[in-house]
Amino acid sequence: QQLEDVVGDCIGAAPQRLLPRRIAARAKALNFSDQTAFVDRLLMGKMESEIAAIRCAARVADEGYRVFMNAARSGRADYELIAESEAFFRANGVDDNFQIIGVGGVEVRGMTPPSGKRLKRGDLVTTELTPCVDGYYAQICRTLVVGEPSMEQRSAHAVFRESMEAGIAVVRDGIVAADIARAENDVFRKHGLGEYTTNKYTRVRGHGMGLFADSKPHLLEDVTTRIDAGMTLIVHPNTYHPAVGYLVLGDAVIVTQDGCEVLTKTPRELFSVPG
């Protein structure tokens, strides 16, 4: 009845595709319009109070990765690493954490929820942790090796670090999302790995953060969304590498007028844990 009372006015729905079925069937009669793009744009800009919460989430993400790394050792199951991370987050006031993991070598094409796979010497162990503090998410992506990294693993990780740092270097007010993705992808192309920047091997080169763990803008070379000061992003060239398998590296940033502030402080290393 309340909707009937406003017939004649324009009602915005966002996202309209998630309207309850019975309301969606009457969308034309109720003068509904899809305002998803408008709301997405509002969500990209952050107030100081929102940024303060994201800063806290980034700090706890760094701490959580140390817990994850300390939990990683040969013979443990992937869910045990996730469980220790979750226990730490819950004990420190984190309401939610989106986390996925990858364990293995060239057979691994991405990250998933834990499946019971056990760590062994030589495995790459990838994860992204996305804790939520006061309703706001921040993310970090890192990779470790069980035992001493091989030369191939070190060489591959160096490409990812160069790519991520190239992407972060171009972040500033007034660019577009494609500029960041292109800077990352150009590094892979320079090293003869351009194929692995395509959607066959990777999804995005980063994305927005805030009220959701993964929000717009998505960092892709065909996304022309303007990047404004006050946006919060994760820059991560996560993709498959043909010599070693799936590898991840990503830092959370706040966009500023002339650059960005990196929120996550964990070193950009290929970590090693005892094998």
Short mmCIF file of C-alpha atoms in Angstrom, two decimals:
data_model
loop_
_atom_site.label_atom_id
_atom_site.label_comp_id
_atom_site.label_asym_id
_atom_site.label_seq_id
_atom_site.Cartn_x
_atom_site.Cartn_y
_atom_site.Cartn_z
CA GLN A 1 0.00 0.00 0.00
CA GLN A 2 2.88 2.39 0.73
CA LEU A 3 4.14 1.95 -2.85
CA GLU A 4 0.65 2.69 -4.16
CA ASP A 5 0.73 5.97 -2.22
CA VAL A 6 3.66 7.28 -4.26
CA VAL A 7 2.43 6.28 -7.71
CA GLY A 8 3.19 9.16 -10.06
CA ASP A 9 6.55 9.81 -8.44
CA CYS A 10 9.71 8.22 -9.83
CA ILE A 11 11.09 5.50 -7.55
CA GLY A 12 14.69 4.44 -7.93
CA ALA A 13 15.69 0.82 -7.37
CA ALA A 14 19.27 -0.34 -6.92
CA PRO A 15 20.01 -2.90 -8.07
CA GLN A 16 16.70 -3.31 -9.82
CA ARG A 17 17.51 -6.93 -10.72
CA LEU A 18 17.22 -7.84 -7.01
CA LEU A 19 13.72 -6.45 -6.53
CA PRO A 20 11.23 -8.96 -5.10
CA ARG A 21 9.50 -10.72 -7.99
CA ARG A 22 6.02 -9.41 -7.27
CA ILE A 23 7.25 -5.82 -7.08
CA ALA A 24 9.41 -6.22 -10.19
CA ALA A 25 6.34 -7.38 -12.11
CA ARG A 26 4.71 -4.02 -11.33
CA ALA A 27 7.80 -1.90 -11.92
CA LYS A 28 6.36 -0.08 -14.93
CA ALA A 29 3.06 0.72 -13.21
CA LEU A 30 4.90 1.96 -10.13
CA ASN A 31 7.24 4.09 -12.26
CA PHE A 32 10.38 2.33 -11.04
CA SER A 33 13.72 3.22 -12.64
CA ASP A 34 17.02 1.41 -12.33
CA GLN A 35 19.34 3.64 -10.29
CA THR A 36 22.12 1.07 -9.79
CA ALA A 37 24.74 3.27 -11.49
CA PHE A 38 23.79 6.24 -9.32
CA VAL A 39 24.05 4.25 -6.08
CA ASP A 40 27.29 2.56 -7.21
CA ARG A 41 28.80 5.99 -7.73
CA LEU A 42 27.67 7.17 -4.29
CA LEU A 43 29.27 4.10 -2.71
CA MET A 44 32.64 4.80 -4.36
CA GLY A 45 33.23 8.08 -2.52
CA LYS A 46 34.02 7.80 1.18
CA MET A 47 33.46 10.13 4.12
CA GLU A 48 36.19 10.54 6.75
CA SER A 49 34.31 8.26 9.16
CA GLU A 50 34.16 5.55 6.49
CA ILE A 51 37.86 5.90 5.71
CA ALA A 52 38.63 5.64 9.43
CA ALA A 53 36.84 2.28 9.57
CA ILE A 54 38.66 1.06 6.44
CA ARG A 55 41.99 2.08 7.98
CA CYS A 56 41.17 -0.07 11.01
CA ALA A 57 40.17 -2.97 8.76
CA ALA A 58 43.47 -2.66 6.87
CA ARG A 59 45.46 -2.76 10.11
CA VAL A 60 43.68 -5.88 11.27
CA ALA A 61 44.14 -7.42 7.79
CA ASP A 62 47.91 -7.04 8.21
CA GLU A 63 47.72 -8.64 11.64
CA GLY A 64 45.52 -11.42 10.30
CA TYR A 65 48.00 -12.24 7.57
CA ARG A 66 50.72 -12.73 10.19
CA VAL A 67 48.43 -15.20 11.96
CA PHE A 68 47.74 -16.97 8.66
CA MET A 69 51.44 -17.19 7.84
CA ASN A 70 52.33 -18.52 11.29
CA ALA A 71 49.64 -21.19 10.89
CA ALA A 72 51.08 -22.39 7.56
CA ARG A 73 53.32 -25.42 7.74
CA SER A 74 53.75 -28.71 5.95
CA GLY A 75 51.05 -31.26 6.68
CA ARG A 76 48.37 -28.85 7.80
CA ALA A 77 45.05 -28.68 5.95
CA ASP A 78 44.02 -25.44 4.25
CA TYR A 79 40.94 -25.14 6.47
CA GLU A 80 43.18 -25.07 9.56
CA LEU A 81 44.85 -21.88 8.29
CA ILE A 82 41.45 -20.35 7.61
CA ALA A 83 40.20 -21.39 11.05
CA GLU A 84 43.12 -19.74 12.84
CA SER A 85 42.64 -16.55 10.83
CA GLU A 86 38.92 -16.52 11.62
CA ALA A 87 39.54 -17.15 15.32
CA PHE A 88 41.94 -14.20 15.44
CA PHE A 89 39.52 -11.90 13.63
CA ARG A 90 36.52 -12.85 15.78
CA ALA A 91 38.59 -12.39 18.96
CA ASN A 92 39.47 -8.89 17.79
CA GLY A 93 36.00 -7.59 17.04
CA VAL A 94 35.83 -8.37 13.32
CA ASP A 95 32.22 -8.99 12.31
CA ASP A 96 32.94 -10.69 8.99
CA ASN A 97 35.86 -11.80 6.85
CA PHE A 98 35.79 -12.86 3.21
CA GLN A 99 38.74 -15.19 2.62
CA ILE A 100 39.72 -17.68 -0.06
CA ILE A 101 42.85 -19.79 -0.45
CA GLY A 102 44.94 -21.66 -3.01
CA VAL A 103 47.47 -24.44 -2.28
CA GLY A 104 49.76 -26.14 -4.77
CA GLY A 105 51.67 -25.49 -7.99
CA VAL A 106 50.96 -25.22 -11.72
CA GLU A 107 47.71 -27.15 -11.34
CA VAL A 108 46.18 -24.33 -9.27
CA ARG A 109 44.22 -21.84 -11.40
CA GLY A 110 42.72 -19.67 -8.66
CA MET A 111 41.57 -19.42 -5.06
CA THR A 112 38.51 -21.08 -3.52
CA PRO A 113 37.04 -21.83 -0.10
CA PRO A 114 39.13 -24.44 1.75
CA SER A 115 38.74 -28.01 0.53
CA GLY A 116 40.93 -29.99 2.93
CA LYS A 117 44.05 -29.90 0.77
CA ARG A 118 47.20 -30.42 2.85
CA LEU A 119 50.27 -28.24 2.50
CA LYS A 120 53.51 -29.82 1.33
CA ARG A 121 57.02 -28.61 0.61
CA GLY A 122 57.22 -26.48 -2.52
CA ASP A 123 53.55 -25.44 -2.50
CA LEU A 124 52.52 -21.87 -3.17
CA VAL A 125 49.89 -20.82 -0.61
CA THR A 126 47.84 -17.84 -1.74
CA THR A 127 45.12 -16.00 0.12
CA GLU A 128 43.15 -12.81 0.21
CA LEU A 129 41.86 -11.70 3.59
CA THR A 130 39.05 -9.16 3.75
CA PRO A 131 38.08 -8.33 7.34
CA CYS A 132 35.15 -6.05 8.13
CA VAL A 133 35.39 -3.43 10.90
CA ASP A 134 32.37 -1.30 11.81
CA GLY A 135 30.69 -2.39 8.59
CA TYR A 136 33.62 -1.61 6.23
CA TYR A 137 35.97 -4.03 4.49
CA ALA A 138 39.65 -3.82 3.59
CA GLN A 139 41.62 -6.46 1.70
CA ILE A 140 45.16 -7.76 1.44
CA CYS A 141 46.54 -10.42 -0.96
CA ARG A 142 49.81 -12.26 -0.34
CA THR A 143 51.60 -15.47 -1.35
CA LEU A 144 53.92 -17.74 0.63
CA VAL A 145 55.92 -20.87 -0.14
CA VAL A 146 56.22 -23.96 2.05
CA GLY A 147 59.98 -24.38 2.28
CA GLU A 148 62.57 -22.45 0.31
CA PRO A 149 61.17 -20.75 -2.81
CA SER A 150 62.49 -21.94 -6.15
CA MET A 151 64.12 -19.60 -8.64
CA GLU A 152 60.99 -19.87 -10.81
CA GLN A 153 58.76 -18.87 -7.89
CA ARG A 154 61.00 -15.91 -7.01
CA SER A 155 61.13 -14.78 -10.62
CA ALA A 156 57.35 -15.02 -11.03
CA HIS A 157 56.71 -13.11 -7.81
CA ALA A 158 59.04 -10.32 -8.99
CA VAL A 159 56.79 -9.80 -12.01
CA PHE A 160 53.71 -9.54 -9.79
CA ARG A 161 55.43 -7.06 -7.50
CA GLU A 162 56.54 -4.94 -10.46
CA SER A 163 52.99 -5.05 -11.84
CA MET A 164 51.29 -4.11 -8.58
CA GLU A 165 53.71 -1.27 -7.94
CA ALA A 166 53.19 0.01 -11.49
CA GLY A 167 49.45 0.07 -10.90
CA ILE A 168 49.74 1.83 -7.55
CA ALA A 169 52.11 4.39 -9.07
CA VAL A 170 49.44 5.72 -11.46
CA VAL A 171 46.61 5.93 -8.89
CA ARG A 172 45.54 9.55 -8.35
CA ASP A 173 42.53 11.81 -8.65
CA GLY A 174 41.29 12.26 -12.23
CA ILE A 175 42.50 9.07 -13.93
CA VAL A 176 40.15 6.27 -14.96
CA ALA A 177 40.04 2.65 -13.79
CA ALA A 178 41.48 1.47 -17.12
CA ASP A 179 44.68 3.44 -16.50
CA ILE A 180 45.46 1.34 -13.41
CA ALA A 181 44.67 -1.96 -15.10
CA ARG A 182 46.72 -1.02 -18.17
CA ALA A 183 49.75 -0.12 -16.05
CA GLU A 184 49.56 -3.52 -14.36
CA ASN A 185 48.97 -5.46 -17.57
CA ASP A 186 51.77 -3.67 -19.44
CA VAL A 187 54.26 -5.22 -17.03
CA PHE A 188 52.99 -8.71 -17.85
CA ARG A 189 53.11 -7.91 -21.57
CA LYS A 190 56.68 -6.67 -21.19
CA HIS A 191 57.62 -10.05 -19.73
CA GLY A 192 55.82 -12.00 -22.47
CA LEU A 193 52.89 -12.88 -20.18
CA GLY A 194 50.15 -10.78 -21.77
CA GLU A 195 47.94 -13.82 -22.31
CA TYR A 196 47.59 -14.17 -18.54
CA THR A 197 45.93 -10.75 -18.19
CA THR A 198 42.86 -11.98 -20.07
CA ASN A 199 39.63 -13.23 -18.53
CA LYS A 200 40.69 -16.79 -19.30
CA TYR A 201 43.11 -16.59 -16.39
CA THR A 202 42.04 -13.66 -14.21
CA ARG A 203 38.93 -11.70 -13.27
CA VAL A 204 39.97 -8.14 -12.35
CA ARG A 205 43.19 -6.25 -11.62
CA GLY A 206 41.65 -4.78 -8.50
CA HIS A 207 38.38 -3.28 -7.33
CA GLY A 208 36.71 -0.93 -4.89
CA MET A 209 36.32 -1.65 -1.17
CA GLY A 210 33.99 -0.34 1.49
CA LEU A 211 30.53 -1.53 2.52
CA PHE A 212 31.19 -4.61 0.40
CA ALA A 213 34.29 -6.78 0.07
CA ASP A 214 34.30 -6.34 -3.71
CA SER A 215 32.63 -3.25 -5.13
CA LYS A 216 32.95 -0.95 -8.11
CA PRO A 217 34.97 0.30 -9.82
CA HIS A 218 36.45 -2.91 -11.20
CA LEU A 219 39.96 -2.33 -12.50
CA LEU A 220 39.90 -3.53 -16.10
CA GLU A 221 41.18 -2.00 -19.32
CA ASP A 222 37.66 -1.43 -20.66
CA VAL A 223 36.32 0.33 -17.53
CA THR A 224 36.29 4.11 -17.93
CA THR A 225 34.99 5.00 -14.46
CA ARG A 226 36.74 8.12 -13.18
CA ILE A 227 38.89 7.65 -10.08
CA ASP A 228 38.37 10.42 -7.51
CA ALA A 229 40.20 11.40 -4.34
CA GLY A 230 38.56 9.65 -1.39
CA MET A 231 37.94 6.35 -3.17
CA THR A 232 39.32 3.18 -1.56
CA LEU A 233 40.70 0.43 -3.81
CA ILE A 234 42.63 -2.81 -3.75
CA VAL A 235 45.23 -3.03 -6.53
CA HIS A 236 46.00 -6.72 -7.17
CA PRO A 237 47.41 -8.32 -10.34
CA ASN A 238 46.21 -11.77 -9.25
CA THR A 239 46.47 -14.29 -12.05
CA TYR A 240 47.95 -17.56 -13.25
CA HIS A 241 51.64 -17.84 -14.04
CA PRO A 242 52.55 -20.72 -16.39
CA ALA A 243 55.77 -21.62 -14.55
CA VAL A 244 54.45 -21.75 -10.98
CA GLY A 245 50.65 -21.57 -10.90
CA TYR A 246 48.26 -19.01 -9.44
CA LEU A 247 49.93 -16.18 -7.53
CA VAL A 248 48.51 -13.13 -5.74
CA LEU A 249 49.76 -9.80 -4.43
CA GLY A 250 47.59 -6.82 -3.51
CA ASP A 251 47.48 -3.73 -1.30
CA ALA A 252 44.60 -1.52 -0.18
CA VAL A 253 44.90 2.20 -0.98
CA ILE A 254 43.10 5.50 -0.48
CA VAL A 255 43.10 7.74 -3.56
CA THR A 256 44.48 11.26 -2.97
CA GLN A 257 44.73 14.35 -5.18
CA ASP A 258 48.27 13.58 -6.31
CA GLY A 259 48.66 9.85 -5.66
CA CYS A 260 47.47 7.40 -3.05
CA GLU A 261 48.08 6.28 0.49
CA VAL A 262 48.84 2.58 0.89
CA LEU A 263 46.94 1.20 3.88
CA THR A 264 48.26 -2.36 4.12
CA LYS A 265 51.82 -2.53 5.44
CA THR A 266 52.75 -6.21 5.12
CA PRO A 267 56.01 -6.43 3.11
CA ARG A 268 55.57 -7.26 -0.57
CA GLU A 269 57.65 -10.40 -0.25
CA LEU A 270 57.30 -13.97 -1.36
CA PHE A 271 57.17 -15.34 2.17
CA SER A 272 58.69 -18.66 3.16
CA VAL A 273 57.56 -20.92 6.02
CA PRO A 274 59.39 -24.04 7.25
CA GLY A 275 58.77 -27.07 5.06
#
